[in-house]
Amino acid sequence: MVFITNQKAVLYMGSDEKCTLCDGKIDHPYLAMKEWDIDGHLCGKCYSKKLSEFYPGEHERVNLSE
Ligand SMILES: [Zn+2]
């Protein structure tokens, strides 16, 4: 029972998290890189944006739909 409770807690924490940049709900939290000077987690969209801002040209293989 303890195991199940722990699992629930983790799931809840994950879904309750907000993006540091856009304050949107995070489905899958991304950890900001040290050199970005951002404290907290990012949503996938902001993470991709930051990547392309900081490392232009290096991430062309990332599939950005916008
Ligand atoms: Zn965001």
PDB file of N, CA, C and O and ligand atoms in Angstrom:
ATOM      1  N   MET A   1       0.825  -1.217   0.000  1.00  0.00           N
ATOM      2  CA  MET A   1       0.000   0.000   0.000  1.00  0.00           C
ATOM      3  C   MET A   1       0.855   1.262   0.000  1.00  0.00           C
ATOM      4  O   MET A   1       0.568   2.235  -0.632  1.00  0.00           O
ATOM      5  N   VAL A   2       1.945   1.150   0.738  1.00  0.00           N
ATOM      6  CA  VAL A   2       2.850   2.303   0.779  1.00  0.00           C
ATOM      7  C   VAL A   2       3.399   2.584  -0.620  1.00  0.00           C
ATOM      8  O   VAL A   2       3.499   3.713  -1.058  1.00  0.00           O
ATOM      9  N   PHE A   3       3.685   1.532  -1.314  1.00  0.00           N
ATOM     10  CA  PHE A   3       4.255   1.655  -2.661  1.00  0.00           C
ATOM     11  C   PHE A   3       3.288   2.408  -3.577  1.00  0.00           C
ATOM     12  O   PHE A   3       3.655   3.324  -4.295  1.00  0.00           O
ATOM     13  N   ILE A   4       2.014   2.028  -3.500  1.00  0.00           N
ATOM     14  CA  ILE A   4       1.001   2.676  -4.334  1.00  0.00           C
ATOM     15  C   ILE A   4       0.863   4.157  -3.968  1.00  0.00           C
ATOM     16  O   ILE A   4       0.767   5.019  -4.825  1.00  0.00           O
ATOM     17  N   THR A   5       0.890   4.434  -2.678  1.00  0.00           N
ATOM     18  CA  THR A   5       0.785   5.817  -2.223  1.00  0.00           C
ATOM     19  C   THR A   5       1.936   6.661  -2.771  1.00  0.00           C
ATOM     20  O   THR A   5       1.743   7.766  -3.252  1.00  0.00           O
ATOM     21  N   ASN A   6       3.129   6.090  -2.717  1.00  0.00           N
ATOM     22  CA  ASN A   6       4.284   6.808  -3.238  1.00  0.00           C
ATOM     23  C   ASN A   6       4.132   7.104  -4.717  1.00  0.00           C
ATOM     24  O   ASN A   6       4.416   8.196  -5.190  1.00  0.00           O
ATOM     25  N   GLN A   7       3.659   6.146  -5.452  1.00  0.00           N
ATOM     26  CA  GLN A   7       3.501   6.308  -6.889  1.00  0.00           C
ATOM     27  C   GLN A   7       2.513   7.437  -7.195  1.00  0.00           C
ATOM     28  O   GLN A   7       2.737   8.266  -8.059  1.00  0.00           O
ATOM     29  N   LYS A   8       1.449   7.466  -6.453  1.00  0.00           N
ATOM     30  CA  LYS A   8       0.444   8.514  -6.642  1.00  0.00           C
ATOM     31  C   LYS A   8       1.043   9.886  -6.380  1.00  0.00           C
ATOM     32  O   LYS A   8       0.802  10.825  -7.107  1.00  0.00           O
ATOM     33  N   ALA A   9       1.834   9.970  -5.309  1.00  0.00           N
ATOM     34  CA  ALA A   9       2.438  11.243  -4.937  1.00  0.00           C
ATOM     35  C   ALA A   9       3.335  11.755  -6.058  1.00  0.00           C
ATOM     36  O   ALA A   9       3.305  12.928  -6.406  1.00  0.00           O
ATOM     37  N   VAL A  10       4.103  10.867  -6.627  1.00  0.00           N
ATOM     38  CA  VAL A  10       5.000  11.264  -7.708  1.00  0.00           C
ATOM     39  C   VAL A  10       4.205  11.761  -8.907  1.00  0.00           C
ATOM     40  O   VAL A  10       4.507  12.785  -9.496  1.00  0.00           O
ATOM     41  N   LEU A  11       3.161  11.035  -9.243  1.00  0.00           N
ATOM     42  CA  LEU A  11       2.347  11.420 -10.397  1.00  0.00           C
ATOM     43  C   LEU A  11       1.708  12.789 -10.171  1.00  0.00           C
ATOM     44  O   LEU A  11       1.672  13.632 -11.045  1.00  0.00           O
ATOM     45  N   TYR A  12       1.215  12.996  -8.962  1.00  0.00           N
ATOM     46  CA  TYR A  12       0.566  14.274  -8.659  1.00  0.00           C
ATOM     47  C   TYR A  12       1.548  15.426  -8.764  1.00  0.00           C
ATOM     48  O   TYR A  12       1.273  16.447  -9.363  1.00  0.00           O
ATOM     49  N   MET A  13       2.727  15.232  -8.185  1.00  0.00           N
ATOM     50  CA  MET A  13       3.739  16.279  -8.226  1.00  0.00           C
ATOM     51  C   MET A  13       4.081  16.643  -9.669  1.00  0.00           C
ATOM     52  O   MET A  13       4.226  17.790 -10.022  1.00  0.00           O
ATOM     53  N   GLY A  14       4.212  15.617 -10.505  1.00  0.00           N
ATOM     54  CA  GLY A  14       4.580  15.858 -11.887  1.00  0.00           C
ATOM     55  C   GLY A  14       3.523  16.662 -12.620  1.00  0.00           C
ATOM     56  O   GLY A  14       3.838  17.567 -13.367  1.00  0.00           O
ATOM     57  N   SER A  15       2.260  16.369 -12.366  1.00  0.00           N
ATOM     58  CA  SER A  15       1.208  17.041 -13.121  1.00  0.00           C
ATOM     59  C   SER A  15       0.899  18.426 -12.558  1.00  0.00           C
ATOM     60  O   SER A  15       0.250  19.229 -13.197  1.00  0.00           O
ATOM     61  N   ASP A  16       1.383  18.676 -11.354  1.00  0.00           N
ATOM     62  CA  ASP A  16       1.084  19.956 -10.709  1.00  0.00           C
ATOM     63  C   ASP A  16       2.129  21.021 -11.042  1.00  0.00           C
ATOM     64  O   ASP A  16       1.972  22.183 -10.731  1.00  0.00           O
ATOM     65  N   GLU A  17       3.173  20.614 -11.703  1.00  0.00           N
ATOM     66  CA  GLU A  17       4.289  21.507 -11.945  1.00  0.00           C
ATOM     67  C   GLU A  17       3.969  22.516 -13.049  1.00  0.00           C
ATOM     68  O   GLU A  17       3.279  22.207 -14.002  1.00  0.00           O
ATOM     69  N   LYS A  18       4.512  23.722 -12.863  1.00  0.00           N
ATOM     70  CA  LYS A  18       4.292  24.750 -13.883  1.00  0.00           C
ATOM     71  C   LYS A  18       5.603  25.164 -14.520  1.00  0.00           C
ATOM     72  O   LYS A  18       6.644  25.171 -13.874  1.00  0.00           O
ATOM     73  N   CYS A  19       5.506  25.574 -15.765  1.00  0.00           N
ATOM     74  CA  CYS A  19       6.689  26.006 -16.491  1.00  0.00           C
ATOM     75  C   CYS A  19       7.175  27.347 -15.949  1.00  0.00           C
ATOM     76  O   CYS A  19       6.384  28.265 -15.725  1.00  0.00           O
ATOM     77  N   THR A  20       8.476  27.450 -15.742  1.00  0.00           N
ATOM     78  CA  THR A  20       9.056  28.668 -15.198  1.00  0.00           C
ATOM     79  C   THR A  20       8.913  29.839 -16.167  1.00  0.00           C
ATOM     80  O   THR A  20       8.753  30.980 -15.768  1.00  0.00           O
ATOM     81  N   LEU A  21       8.953  29.553 -17.443  1.00  0.00           N
ATOM     82  CA  LEU A  21       8.929  30.615 -18.443  1.00  0.00           C
ATOM     83  C   LEU A  21       7.515  31.067 -18.800  1.00  0.00           C
ATOM     84  O   LEU A  21       7.191  32.243 -18.735  1.00  0.00           O
ATOM     85  N   CYS A  22       6.672  30.132 -19.192  1.00  0.00           N
ATOM     86  CA  CYS A  22       5.346  30.525 -19.680  1.00  0.00           C
ATOM     87  C   CYS A  22       4.247  30.268 -18.644  1.00  0.00           C
ATOM     88  O   CYS A  22       3.095  30.592 -18.872  1.00  0.00           O
ATOM     89  N   ASP A  23       4.628  29.680 -17.501  1.00  0.00           N
ATOM     90  CA  ASP A  23       3.675  29.424 -16.431  1.00  0.00           C
ATOM     91  C   ASP A  23       2.584  28.455 -16.852  1.00  0.00           C
ATOM     92  O   ASP A  23       1.518  28.391 -16.252  1.00  0.00           O
ATOM     93  N   GLY A  24       2.840  27.718 -17.892  1.00  0.00           N
ATOM     94  CA  GLY A  24       1.864  26.739 -18.365  1.00  0.00           C
ATOM     95  C   GLY A  24       2.033  25.412 -17.665  1.00  0.00           C
ATOM     96  O   GLY A  24       3.038  25.162 -17.001  1.00  0.00           O
ATOM     97  N   LYS A  25       1.040  24.576 -17.823  1.00  0.00           N
ATOM     98  CA  LYS A  25       1.091  23.254 -17.218  1.00  0.00           C
ATOM     99  C   LYS A  25       2.118  22.384 -17.938  1.00  0.00           C
ATOM    100  O   LYS A  25       2.234  22.435 -19.156  1.00  0.00           O
ATOM    101  N   ILE A  26       2.839  21.608 -17.152  1.00  0.00           N
ATOM    102  CA  ILE A  26       3.886  20.765 -17.728  1.00  0.00           C
ATOM    103  C   ILE A  26       3.436  19.319 -17.768  1.00  0.00           C
ATOM    104  O   ILE A  26       3.066  18.749 -16.753  1.00  0.00           O
ATOM    105  N   ASP A  27       3.464  18.741 -18.953  1.00  0.00           N
ATOM    106  CA  ASP A  27       3.181  17.317 -19.078  1.00  0.00           C
ATOM    107  C   ASP A  27       4.444  16.520 -18.784  1.00  0.00           C
ATOM    108  O   ASP A  27       4.418  15.515 -18.111  1.00  0.00           O
ATOM    109  N   HIS A  28       5.526  17.019 -19.331  1.00  0.00           N
ATOM    110  CA  HIS A  28       6.811  16.365 -19.114  1.00  0.00           C
ATOM    111  C   HIS A  28       7.839  17.446 -18.785  1.00  0.00           C
ATOM    112  O   HIS A  28       8.203  18.228 -19.654  1.00  0.00           O
ATOM    113  N   PRO A  29       8.262  17.543 -17.516  1.00  0.00           N
ATOM    114  CA  PRO A  29       9.172  18.621 -17.114  1.00  0.00           C
ATOM    115  C   PRO A  29      10.575  18.452 -17.682  1.00  0.00           C
ATOM    116  O   PRO A  29      11.133  17.357 -17.663  1.00  0.00           O
ATOM    117  N   TYR A  30      11.115  19.536 -18.194  1.00  0.00           N
ATOM    118  CA  TYR A  30      12.494  19.543 -18.667  1.00  0.00           C
ATOM    119  C   TYR A  30      13.324  20.398 -17.741  1.00  0.00           C
ATOM    120  O   TYR A  30      12.892  21.487 -17.339  1.00  0.00           O
ATOM    121  N   LEU A  31      14.507  19.918 -17.413  1.00  0.00           N
ATOM    122  CA  LEU A  31      15.390  20.644 -16.533  1.00  0.00           C
ATOM    123  C   LEU A  31      16.175  21.672 -17.337  1.00  0.00           C
ATOM    124  O   LEU A  31      16.780  21.342 -18.350  1.00  0.00           O
ATOM    125  N   ALA A  32      16.137  22.921 -16.868  1.00  0.00           N
ATOM    126  CA  ALA A  32      16.876  23.965 -17.565  1.00  0.00           C
ATOM    127  C   ALA A  32      18.373  23.769 -17.380  1.00  0.00           C
ATOM    128  O   ALA A  32      18.828  23.297 -16.341  1.00  0.00           O
ATOM    129  N   MET A  33      19.132  24.139 -18.371  1.00  0.00           N
ATOM    130  CA  MET A  33      20.573  23.996 -18.273  1.00  0.00           C
ATOM    131  C   MET A  33      21.156  25.116 -17.428  1.00  0.00           C
ATOM    132  O   MET A  33      20.596  26.211 -17.346  1.00  0.00           O
ATOM    133  N   LYS A  34      22.296  24.826 -16.813  1.00  0.00           N
ATOM    134  CA  LYS A  34      22.912  25.757 -15.858  1.00  0.00           C
ATOM    135  C   LYS A  34      23.134  27.126 -16.487  1.00  0.00           C
ATOM    136  O   LYS A  34      22.870  28.158 -15.897  1.00  0.00           O
ATOM    137  N   GLU A  35      23.631  27.151 -17.703  1.00  0.00           N
ATOM    138  CA  GLU A  35      23.991  28.413 -18.339  1.00  0.00           C
ATOM    139  C   GLU A  35      22.775  29.241 -18.752  1.00  0.00           C
ATOM    140  O   GLU A  35      22.909  30.378 -19.156  1.00  0.00           O
ATOM    141  N   TRP A  36      21.596  28.673 -18.641  1.00  0.00           N
ATOM    142  CA  TRP A  36      20.396  29.432 -18.992  1.00  0.00           C
ATOM    143  C   TRP A  36      19.969  30.347 -17.860  1.00  0.00           C
ATOM    144  O   TRP A  36      19.145  31.235 -18.032  1.00  0.00           O
ATOM    145  N   ASP A  37      20.500  30.083 -16.661  1.00  0.00           N
ATOM    146  CA  ASP A  37      20.186  30.907 -15.499  1.00  0.00           C
ATOM    147  C   ASP A  37      18.693  30.879 -15.179  1.00  0.00           C
ATOM    148  O   ASP A  37      18.079  31.890 -14.873  1.00  0.00           O
ATOM    149  N   ILE A  38      18.108  29.714 -15.280  1.00  0.00           N
ATOM    150  CA  ILE A  38      16.684  29.541 -15.004  1.00  0.00           C
ATOM    151  C   ILE A  38      16.520  28.580 -13.834  1.00  0.00           C
ATOM    152  O   ILE A  38      17.116  27.506 -13.829  1.00  0.00           O
ATOM    153  N   ASP A  39      15.738  28.979 -12.862  1.00  0.00           N
ATOM    154  CA  ASP A  39      15.526  28.139 -11.696  1.00  0.00           C
ATOM    155  C   ASP A  39      14.173  27.452 -11.813  1.00  0.00           C
ATOM    156  O   ASP A  39      13.138  28.091 -11.700  1.00  0.00           O
ATOM    157  N   GLY A  40      14.187  26.167 -12.059  1.00  0.00           N
ATOM    158  CA  GLY A  40      12.931  25.436 -12.161  1.00  0.00           C
ATOM    159  C   GLY A  40      12.865  24.581 -13.408  1.00  0.00           C
ATOM    160  O   GLY A  40      13.857  24.363 -14.087  1.00  0.00           O
ATOM    161  N   HIS A  41      11.660  24.144 -13.707  1.00  0.00           N
ATOM    162  CA  HIS A  41      11.471  23.265 -14.850  1.00  0.00           C
ATOM    163  C   HIS A  41      10.784  23.985 -16.003  1.00  0.00           C
ATOM    164  O   HIS A  41      10.055  24.951 -15.808  1.00  0.00           O
ATOM    165  N   LEU A  42      11.018  23.475 -17.187  1.00  0.00           N
ATOM    166  CA  LEU A  42      10.417  24.056 -18.386  1.00  0.00           C
ATOM    167  C   LEU A  42       9.505  23.044 -19.056  1.00  0.00           C
ATOM    168  O   LEU A  42       9.718  21.841 -18.953  1.00  0.00           O
ATOM    169  N   CYS A  43       8.506  23.561 -19.764  1.00  0.00           N
ATOM    170  CA  CYS A  43       7.695  22.684 -20.593  1.00  0.00           C
ATOM    171  C   CYS A  43       8.478  22.384 -21.878  1.00  0.00           C
ATOM    172  O   CYS A  43       9.473  23.043 -22.177  1.00  0.00           O
ATOM    173  N   GLY A  44       8.022  21.413 -22.620  1.00  0.00           N
ATOM    174  CA  GLY A  44       8.745  21.004 -23.814  1.00  0.00           C
ATOM    175  C   GLY A  44       8.900  22.128 -24.826  1.00  0.00           C
ATOM    176  O   GLY A  44       9.920  22.253 -25.492  1.00  0.00           O
ATOM    177  N   LYS A  45       7.892  22.963 -24.923  1.00  0.00           N
ATOM    178  CA  LYS A  45       7.897  24.052 -25.892  1.00  0.00           C
ATOM    179  C   LYS A  45       8.982  25.086 -25.571  1.00  0.00           C
ATOM    180  O   LYS A  45       9.764  25.484 -26.422  1.00  0.00           O
ATOM    181  N   CYS A  46       9.008  25.516 -24.303  1.00  0.00           N
ATOM    182  CA  CYS A  46       9.997  26.512 -23.889  1.00  0.00           C
ATOM    183  C   CYS A  46      11.403  25.930 -23.923  1.00  0.00           C
ATOM    184  O   CYS A  46      12.363  26.617 -24.233  1.00  0.00           O
ATOM    185  N   TYR A  47      11.504  24.665 -23.602  1.00  0.00           N
ATOM    186  CA  TYR A  47      12.808  24.013 -23.617  1.00  0.00           C
ATOM    187  C   TYR A  47      13.365  24.011 -25.034  1.00  0.00           C
ATOM    188  O   TYR A  47      14.523  24.351 -25.259  1.00  0.00           O
ATOM    189  N   SER A  48      12.540  23.661 -25.994  1.00  0.00           N
ATOM    190  CA  SER A  48      12.970  23.662 -27.388  1.00  0.00           C
ATOM    191  C   SER A  48      13.360  25.067 -27.826  1.00  0.00           C
ATOM    192  O   SER A  48      14.347  25.271 -28.527  1.00  0.00           O
ATOM    193  N   LYS A  49      12.570  26.058 -27.385  1.00  0.00           N
ATOM    194  CA  LYS A  49      12.832  27.434 -27.742  1.00  0.00           C
ATOM    195  C   LYS A  49      14.181  27.879 -27.201  1.00  0.00           C
ATOM    196  O   LYS A  49      14.985  28.493 -27.892  1.00  0.00           O
ATOM    197  N   LYS A  50      14.411  27.566 -25.936  1.00  0.00           N
ATOM    198  CA  LYS A  50      15.661  27.942 -25.294  1.00  0.00           C
ATOM    199  C   LYS A  50      16.845  27.270 -25.972  1.00  0.00           C
ATOM    200  O   LYS A  50      17.882  27.884 -26.186  1.00  0.00           O
ATOM    201  N   LEU A  51      16.666  26.021 -26.306  1.00  0.00           N
ATOM    202  CA  LEU A  51      17.742  25.289 -26.980  1.00  0.00           C
ATOM    203  C   LEU A  51      18.140  25.995 -28.263  1.00  0.00           C
ATOM    204  O   LEU A  51      19.318  26.201 -28.534  1.00  0.00           O
ATOM    205  N   SER A  52      17.156  26.386 -29.042  1.00  0.00           N
ATOM    206  CA  SER A  52      17.463  27.009 -30.330  1.00  0.00           C
ATOM    207  C   SER A  52      18.009  28.423 -30.141  1.00  0.00           C
ATOM    208  O   SER A  52      18.722  28.935 -30.980  1.00  0.00           O
ATOM    209  N   GLU A  53      17.642  29.064 -29.010  1.00  0.00           N
ATOM    210  CA  GLU A  53      18.187  30.393 -28.727  1.00  0.00           C
ATOM    211  C   GLU A  53      19.664  30.311 -28.361  1.00  0.00           C
ATOM    212  O   GLU A  53      20.476  31.117 -28.805  1.00  0.00           O
ATOM    213  N   PHE A  54      19.984  29.339 -27.533  1.00  0.00           N
ATOM    214  CA  PHE A  54      21.338  29.234 -27.006  1.00  0.00           C
ATOM    215  C   PHE A  54      22.266  28.480 -27.938  1.00  0.00           C
ATOM    216  O   PHE A  54      23.456  28.716 -27.958  1.00  0.00           O
ATOM    217  N   TYR A  55      21.721  27.556 -28.672  1.00  0.00           N
ATOM    218  CA  TYR A  55      22.566  26.760 -29.543  1.00  0.00           C
ATOM    219  C   TYR A  55      22.008  26.750 -30.957  1.00  0.00           C
ATOM    220  O   TYR A  55      21.542  25.723 -31.439  1.00  0.00           O
ATOM    221  N   PRO A  56      22.035  27.908 -31.607  1.00  0.00           N
ATOM    222  CA  PRO A  56      21.471  27.980 -32.958  1.00  0.00           C
ATOM    223  C   PRO A  56      22.234  27.082 -33.912  1.00  0.00           C
ATOM    224  O   PRO A  56      23.453  27.055 -33.918  1.00  0.00           O
ATOM    225  N   GLY A  57      21.480  26.334 -34.682  1.00  0.00           N
ATOM    226  CA  GLY A  57      22.090  25.491 -35.696  1.00  0.00           C
ATOM    227  C   GLY A  57      22.444  24.110 -35.209  1.00  0.00           C
ATOM    228  O   GLY A  57      22.574  23.193 -36.004  1.00  0.00           O
ATOM    229  N   GLU A  58      22.564  23.963 -33.887  1.00  0.00           N
ATOM    230  CA  GLU A  58      22.995  22.665 -33.383  1.00  0.00           C
ATOM    231  C   GLU A  58      21.846  21.695 -33.216  1.00  0.00           C
ATOM    232  O   GLU A  58      22.051  20.521 -33.008  1.00  0.00           O
ATOM    233  N   HIS A  59      20.656  22.209 -33.282  1.00  0.00           N
ATOM    234  CA  HIS A  59      19.534  21.331 -32.973  1.00  0.00           C
ATOM    235  C   HIS A  59      18.512  21.289 -34.095  1.00  0.00           C
ATOM    236  O   HIS A  59      17.330  21.253 -33.875  1.00  0.00           O
ATOM    237  N   GLU A  60      19.002  21.337 -35.299  1.00  0.00           N
ATOM    238  CA  GLU A  60      18.097  21.314 -36.433  1.00  0.00           C
ATOM    239  C   GLU A  60      17.393  19.975 -36.556  1.00  0.00           C
ATOM    240  O   GLU A  60      16.356  19.873 -37.176  1.00  0.00           O
ATOM    241  N   ARG A  61      17.992  18.969 -35.965  1.00  0.00           N
ATOM    242  CA  ARG A  61      17.362  17.653 -36.057  1.00  0.00           C
ATOM    243  C   ARG A  61      16.186  17.505 -35.129  1.00  0.00           C
ATOM    244  O   ARG A  61      15.394  16.602 -35.243  1.00  0.00           O
ATOM    245  N   VAL A  62      16.061  18.451 -34.147  1.00  0.00           N
ATOM    246  CA  VAL A  62      14.890  18.428 -33.276  1.00  0.00           C
ATOM    247  C   VAL A  62      13.675  18.827 -34.086  1.00  0.00           C
ATOM    248  O   VAL A  62      13.685  19.825 -34.802  1.00  0.00           O
ATOM    249  N   ASN A  63      12.635  18.054 -33.997  1.00  0.00           N
ATOM    250  CA  ASN A  63      11.458  18.295 -34.816  1.00  0.00           C
ATOM    251  C   ASN A  63      10.556  19.351 -34.173  1.00  0.00           C
ATOM    252  O   ASN A  63       9.754  19.068 -33.297  1.00  0.00           O
ATOM    253  N   LEU A  64      10.704  20.602 -34.591  1.00  0.00           N
ATOM    254  CA  LEU A  64       9.857  21.677 -34.094  1.00  0.00           C
ATOM    255  C   LEU A  64       8.724  21.910 -35.076  1.00  0.00           C
ATOM    256  O   LEU A  64       8.956  22.172 -36.243  1.00  0.00           O
ATOM    257  N   SER A  65       7.502  21.843 -34.590  1.00  0.00           N
ATOM    258  CA  SER A  65       6.377  21.941 -35.493  1.00  0.00           C
ATOM    259  C   SER A  65       6.023  23.389 -35.818  1.00  0.00           C
ATOM    260  O   SER A  65       5.223  23.669 -36.684  1.00  0.00           O
ATOM    261  N   GLU A  66       6.618  24.332 -35.062  1.00  0.00           N
ATOM    262  CA  GLU A  66       6.269  25.725 -35.318  1.00  0.00           C
ATOM    263  C   GLU A  66       7.471  26.525 -35.801  1.00  0.00           C
ATOM    264  O   GLU A  66       8.544  26.357 -35.288  1.00  0.00           O
TER     265      GLU A  66
HETATM  266 ZN    ZN B   1       6.742  26.853 -21.057  1.00  0.00          ZN
END
